[in-house]
Amino acid sequence: MAGCPTVIAHGMFTMAEAIRVVTDWVGDPAAVVDYGVRFTNPVRLTKEPTSTLIEVRGRVAAKLENRRVRVDVTATSAGDHVLGRSQAVVQLA
């Protein structure tokens, strides 16, 4: 009904999968003190949803005050950027 040629993954699922890269790196999900994204494209599921790939990369882009860093996250699926301006602020131990 929405005009999509296939089923899409929910945006909040995509957002959660993207931040997992950061929480795995820092070792504590509670260390993420801020996180925001813009949804730019949907993740289109393949006929076998378990084979749909979301490629996520994170990079420490800025050192902030009080042992905090800003991590820029990129997420792509099937060649499309699916999240834009995806950033997390992380409190380091």
Short mmCIF file of C-alpha atoms in Angstrom, two decimals:
data_model
loop_
_atom_site.label_atom_id
_atom_site.label_comp_id
_atom_site.label_asym_id
_atom_site.label_seq_id
_atom_site.Cartn_x
_atom_site.Cartn_y
_atom_site.Cartn_z
CA MET A 1 0.00 0.00 0.00
CA ALA A 2 2.94 2.34 0.58
CA GLY A 3 4.35 1.65 -2.87
CA CYS A 4 7.39 -0.33 -1.74
CA PRO A 5 8.36 -3.18 -4.04
CA THR A 6 9.25 -5.40 -1.07
CA VAL A 7 9.07 -5.63 2.71
CA ILE A 8 11.31 -3.17 4.57
CA ALA A 9 12.98 -3.35 7.97
CA HIS A 10 11.60 -0.98 10.60
CA GLY A 11 13.74 2.13 10.97
CA MET A 12 14.14 1.65 14.72
CA PHE A 13 15.53 -1.84 14.06
CA THR A 14 18.07 -0.35 11.66
CA MET A 15 18.97 2.32 14.22
CA ALA A 16 19.42 -0.31 16.95
CA GLU A 17 21.61 -2.50 14.76
CA ALA A 18 23.80 0.49 13.90
CA ILE A 19 24.44 1.49 17.53
CA ARG A 20 25.41 -2.08 18.36
CA VAL A 21 28.79 -1.41 16.71
CA VAL A 22 29.38 1.36 19.25
CA THR A 23 28.14 -0.56 22.29
CA ASP A 24 30.25 -3.58 21.34
CA TRP A 25 33.29 -1.30 21.02
CA VAL A 26 32.78 0.53 24.31
CA GLY A 27 31.66 -2.61 26.16
CA ASP A 28 28.74 -1.01 28.01
CA PRO A 29 25.48 0.12 26.41
CA ALA A 30 24.98 2.61 29.26
CA ALA A 31 28.11 4.47 28.12
CA VAL A 32 26.15 5.85 25.15
CA VAL A 33 24.84 9.14 26.51
CA ASP A 34 23.34 10.48 23.28
CA TYR A 35 22.44 8.99 19.92
CA GLY A 36 20.61 10.31 16.92
CA VAL A 37 20.13 9.47 13.27
CA ARG A 38 18.25 10.57 10.19
CA PHE A 39 16.59 7.87 8.16
CA THR A 40 17.63 8.33 4.53
CA ASN A 41 16.60 5.06 2.84
CA PRO A 42 14.75 1.95 3.94
CA VAL A 43 16.46 -1.41 4.34
CA ARG A 44 14.72 -3.57 1.77
CA LEU A 45 14.51 -7.19 2.82
CA THR A 46 15.48 -9.90 0.38
CA LYS A 47 13.31 -12.95 -0.21
CA GLU A 48 15.36 -14.61 2.52
CA PRO A 49 15.38 -11.92 5.26
CA THR A 50 18.28 -13.61 7.03
CA SER A 51 20.47 -12.78 4.02
CA THR A 52 19.75 -9.04 4.08
CA LEU A 53 22.98 -7.23 4.91
CA ILE A 54 23.40 -3.94 6.77
CA GLU A 55 27.03 -2.80 6.76
CA VAL A 56 27.84 -0.56 9.72
CA ARG A 57 31.04 1.32 10.47
CA GLY A 58 31.92 3.64 13.31
CA ARG A 59 34.68 6.21 13.64
CA VAL A 60 35.70 8.39 16.55
CA ALA A 61 35.24 11.80 14.97
CA ALA A 62 35.78 14.15 17.91
CA LYS A 63 37.14 14.22 21.44
CA LEU A 64 34.78 16.07 23.74
CA GLU A 65 35.05 17.24 27.34
CA ASN A 66 34.91 14.96 30.38
CA ARG A 67 36.29 11.85 28.61
CA ARG A 68 33.53 11.78 26.03
CA VAL A 69 33.89 11.15 22.31
CA ARG A 70 31.58 11.58 19.35
CA VAL A 71 31.33 8.53 17.14
CA ASP A 72 30.09 8.96 13.58
CA VAL A 73 28.30 5.85 12.32
CA THR A 74 27.62 4.94 8.70
CA ALA A 75 25.14 2.27 7.66
CA THR A 76 24.56 0.97 4.15
CA SER A 77 22.41 -1.76 2.68
CA ALA A 78 22.41 -2.87 -0.96
CA GLY A 79 24.62 0.11 -1.81
CA ASP A 80 22.26 2.69 -0.26
CA HIS A 81 23.11 4.83 2.75
CA VAL A 82 20.25 3.99 5.11
CA LEU A 83 21.14 6.35 7.95
CA GLY A 84 22.36 9.90 7.68
CA ARG A 85 23.97 12.07 10.32
CA SER A 86 24.20 9.09 12.62
CA GLN A 87 26.16 10.16 15.69
CA ALA A 88 26.64 8.86 19.20
CA VAL A 89 28.26 10.50 22.21
CA VAL A 90 30.06 7.95 24.36
CA GLN A 91 31.36 8.32 27.92
CA LEU A 92 34.71 6.60 28.19
CA ALA A 93 35.73 4.93 31.43
#
